[in-house]
PDB file of C-alpha atoms in Angstrom:
ATOM      1  CA  MET A   1     -12.120-221.011 105.253  1.00 68.00           C
ATOM      2  CA  LYS A   2     -16.011-220.967 105.803  1.00 66.00           C
ATOM      3  CA  ALA A   3     -15.901-217.966 107.964  1.00 72.00           C
ATOM      4  CA  GLN A   4     -14.386-215.874 105.027  1.00 74.00           C
ATOM      5  CA  CYS A   5     -17.132-217.112 102.644  1.00 74.00           C
ATOM      6  CA  THR A   6     -20.171-216.845 104.647  1.00 73.00           C
ATOM      7  CA  PRO A   7     -21.389-215.732 108.087  1.00 76.00           C
ATOM      8  CA  SER A   8     -24.245-218.378 108.072  1.00 76.00           C
ATOM      9  CA  ASP A   9     -24.315-221.582 110.026  1.00 77.00           C
ATOM     10  CA  TYR A  10     -25.777-223.498 106.782  1.00 75.00           C
ATOM     11  CA  ARG A  11     -25.256-223.297 103.053  1.00 72.00           C
ATOM     12  CA  ARG A  12     -28.067-221.970 101.116  1.00 72.00           C
ATOM     13  CA  ILE A  13     -28.179-222.220  97.353  1.00 73.00           C
ATOM     14  CA  SER A  14     -30.936-220.461  95.359  1.00 80.00           C
ATOM     15  CA  ARG A  15     -32.137-221.456  92.021  1.00 82.00           C
ATOM     16  CA  TRP A  16     -34.595-219.507  89.672  1.00 86.00           C
ATOM     17  CA  GLU A  17     -37.925-221.486  89.092  1.00 90.00           C
ATOM     18  CA  HIS A  18     -37.163-221.586  85.355  1.00 92.00           C
ATOM     19  CA  GLU A  19     -33.634-222.599  85.535  1.00 92.00           C
ATOM     20  CA  ALA A  20     -34.251-226.139  83.969  1.00 92.00           C
ATOM     21  CA  VAL A  21     -35.648-224.402  80.848  1.00 94.00           C
ATOM     22  CA  LEU A  22     -32.342-222.396  80.683  1.00 92.00           C
ATOM     23  CA  GLU A  23     -30.357-225.728  80.946  1.00 93.00           C
ATOM     24  CA  ALA A  24     -32.328-227.404  78.326  1.00 94.00           C
ATOM     25  CA  VAL A  25     -31.827-224.618  75.877  1.00 89.00           C
ATOM     26  CA  GLN A  26     -28.087-224.496  76.528  1.00 91.00           C
ATOM     27  CA  ARG A  27     -27.845-228.334  76.112  1.00 92.00           C
ATOM     28  CA  ARG A  28     -29.555-227.950  72.912  1.00 89.00           C
ATOM     29  CA  LEU A  29     -27.218-224.917  71.574  1.00 87.00           C
ATOM     30  CA  ASP A  30     -24.161-227.162  72.708  1.00 90.00           C
ATOM     31  CA  LYS A  31     -25.394-230.014  70.492  1.00 91.00           C
ATOM     32  CA  ARG A  32     -25.777-227.624  67.394  1.00 89.00           C
ATOM     33  CA  LEU A  33     -22.893-225.239  67.116  1.00 84.00           C
ATOM     34  CA  ASP A  34     -24.492-223.528  64.040  1.00 86.00           C
ATOM     35  CA  ALA A  35     -27.714-222.761  65.775  1.00 83.00           C
ATOM     36  CA  MET A  36     -27.019-219.166  66.482  1.00 80.00           C
ATOM     37  CA  THR A  37     -25.569-218.602  63.050  1.00 82.00           C
ATOM     38  CA  LEU A  38     -28.802-220.038  61.669  1.00 80.00           C
ATOM     39  CA  ARG A  39     -30.749-217.705  63.815  1.00 76.00           C
ATOM     40  CA  ARG A  40     -28.758-214.808  62.902  1.00 75.00           C
ATOM     41  CA  ARG A  41     -29.603-215.547  59.056  1.00 75.00           C
ATOM     42  CA  THR A  42     -33.167-216.122  59.455  1.00 74.00           C
ATOM     43  CA  VAL A  43     -34.605-214.152  62.456  1.00 72.00           C
ATOM     44  CA  GLU A  44     -32.388-211.275  63.224  1.00 72.00           C
ATOM     45  CA  HIS A  45     -32.474-209.833  59.530  1.00 75.00           C
ATOM     46  CA  VAL A  46     -36.333-209.168  60.152  1.00 80.00           C
ATOM     47  CA  PHE A  47     -35.483-207.104  63.106  1.00 77.00           C
ATOM     48  CA  GLY A  48     -32.631-205.392  61.450  1.00 76.00           C
ATOM     49  CA  THR A  49     -34.822-204.562  58.620  1.00 79.00           C
ATOM     50  CA  LEU A  50     -37.783-203.252  60.716  1.00 79.00           C
ATOM     51  CA  LYS A  51     -35.272-201.280  62.791  1.00 76.00           C
ATOM     52  CA  HIS A  52     -33.901-199.569  59.644  1.00 78.00           C
ATOM     53  CA  TRP A  53     -37.312-198.494  58.617  1.00 77.00           C
ATOM     54  CA  MET A  54     -38.140-197.316  61.941  1.00 74.00           C
ATOM     55  CA  GLY A  55     -35.063-195.003  61.976  1.00 74.00           C
ATOM     56  CA  SER A  56     -32.977-196.572  64.888  1.00 64.00           C
ATOM     57  CA  ALA A  57     -35.990-198.045  66.665  1.00 60.00           C
ATOM     58  CA  HIS A  58     -37.609-194.962  67.879  1.00 75.00           C
ATOM     59  CA  PHE A  59     -41.431-195.278  67.896  1.00 78.00           C
ATOM     60  CA  LEU A  60     -43.403-192.050  66.762  1.00 79.00           C
ATOM     61  CA  THR A  61     -46.221-192.809  69.040  1.00 84.00           C
ATOM     62  CA  ARG A  62     -46.474-192.808  72.883  1.00 89.00           C
ATOM     63  CA  ARG A  63     -48.254-195.195  75.185  1.00 92.00           C
ATOM     64  CA  LEU A  64     -48.291-198.943  74.875  1.00 91.00           C
ATOM     65  CA  PRO A  65     -51.351-199.387  72.685  1.00 92.00           C
ATOM     66  CA  ASN A  66     -50.181-196.786  70.096  1.00 92.00           C
ATOM     67  CA  VAL A  67     -46.702-198.195  70.098  1.00 88.00           C
ATOM     68  CA  SER A  68     -48.252-201.768  69.618  1.00 92.00           C
ATOM     69  CA  THR A  69     -50.343-200.581  66.753  1.00 93.00           C
ATOM     70  CA  GLU A  70     -47.326-198.816  65.083  1.00 87.00           C
ATOM     71  CA  MET A  71     -45.145-202.028  65.516  1.00 86.00           C
ATOM     72  CA  SER A  72     -47.960-204.035  63.967  1.00 91.00           C
ATOM     73  CA  LEU A  73     -48.156-201.860  60.910  1.00 89.00           C
ATOM     74  CA  HIS A  74     -44.478-202.181  60.441  1.00 86.00           C
ATOM     75  CA  VAL A  75     -44.714-206.057  60.620  1.00 88.00           C
ATOM     76  CA  LEU A  76     -47.688-206.068  58.339  1.00 90.00           C
ATOM     77  CA  ALA A  77     -45.707-203.839  55.852  1.00 89.00           C
ATOM     78  CA  TYR A  78     -42.626-206.169  56.086  1.00 89.00           C
ATOM     79  CA  ASN A  79     -44.832-209.370  55.510  1.00 90.00           C
ATOM     80  CA  LEU A  80     -46.675-207.690  52.326  1.00 91.00           C
ATOM     81  CA  LYS A  81     -43.295-206.705  50.985  1.00 90.00           C
ATOM     82  CA  ARG A  82     -42.187-210.428  51.366  1.00 89.00           C
ATOM     83  CA  VAL A  83     -45.197-212.038  49.866  1.00 91.00           C
ATOM     84  CA  ILE A  84     -44.976-209.566  46.952  1.00 93.00           C
ATOM     85  CA  ARG A  85     -41.446-210.439  46.467  1.00 92.00           C
ATOM     86  CA  ILE A  86     -42.146-214.263  46.690  1.00 93.00           C
ATOM     87  CA  LEU A  87     -45.434-214.525  44.656  1.00 92.00           C
ATOM     88  CA  GLY A  88     -45.328-211.195  42.570  1.00 94.00           C
ATOM     89  CA  ILE A  89     -47.892-208.490  42.489  1.00 93.00           C
ATOM     90  CA  ALA A  90     -50.401-210.188  40.262  1.00 92.00           C
ATOM     91  CA  ARG A  91     -50.527-213.394  42.406  1.00 91.00           C
ATOM     92  CA  THR A  92     -50.685-211.371  45.539  1.00 90.00           C
ATOM     93  CA  MET A  93     -53.405-209.431  44.308  1.00 90.00           C
ATOM     94  CA  LYS A  94     -55.452-212.404  43.296  1.00 90.00           C
ATOM     95  CA  ALA A  95     -54.859-214.074  46.411  1.00 87.00           C
ATOM     96  CA  MET A  96     -56.200-210.963  48.396  1.00 85.00           C
ATOM     97  CA  LYS A  97     -59.154-210.857  46.303  1.00 86.00           C
ATOM     98  CA  LEU A  98     -59.907-214.404  47.080  1.00 80.00           C
ATOM     99  CA  VAL A  99     -59.640-213.774  50.890  1.00 75.00           C
ATOM    100  CA  GLY A 100     -61.719-210.535  50.807  1.00 64.00           C
ATOM    101  CA  ALA A 101     -64.723-212.123  48.706  1.00 61.00           C
TER     102      ALA A 101
END
C-alpha cells in the first residue's frame, strides 16, 4: 500500500512554523461559537462602510504610499463621523479645541 502513496523510503511531514498559532485560534473559536457572529457585527461593518464609500473598493490613487494615504483619509473620515454621532457636534468641536490648544 505504501508504494501507492509515496515513492520515498521514509515518511516526511511538513509543518508551517506558525501552525501552533492557527491551532490556538481554532481552539478559541471552538470554545466560543458566537465569536464570528460578534466579529461580523463589530469589525466587518466598518470595512463594509469604507468599501461602500470608496465605490467597490477601488482606490483612486496608484502606488503604495498614495493608496496608504487615501485609506488613512477614509479611516479618519469614518472615525470623525462616529465621534460626531456619539458625542454630537458641539462636544466634538470642544474636544478638538482642547487638543489643539
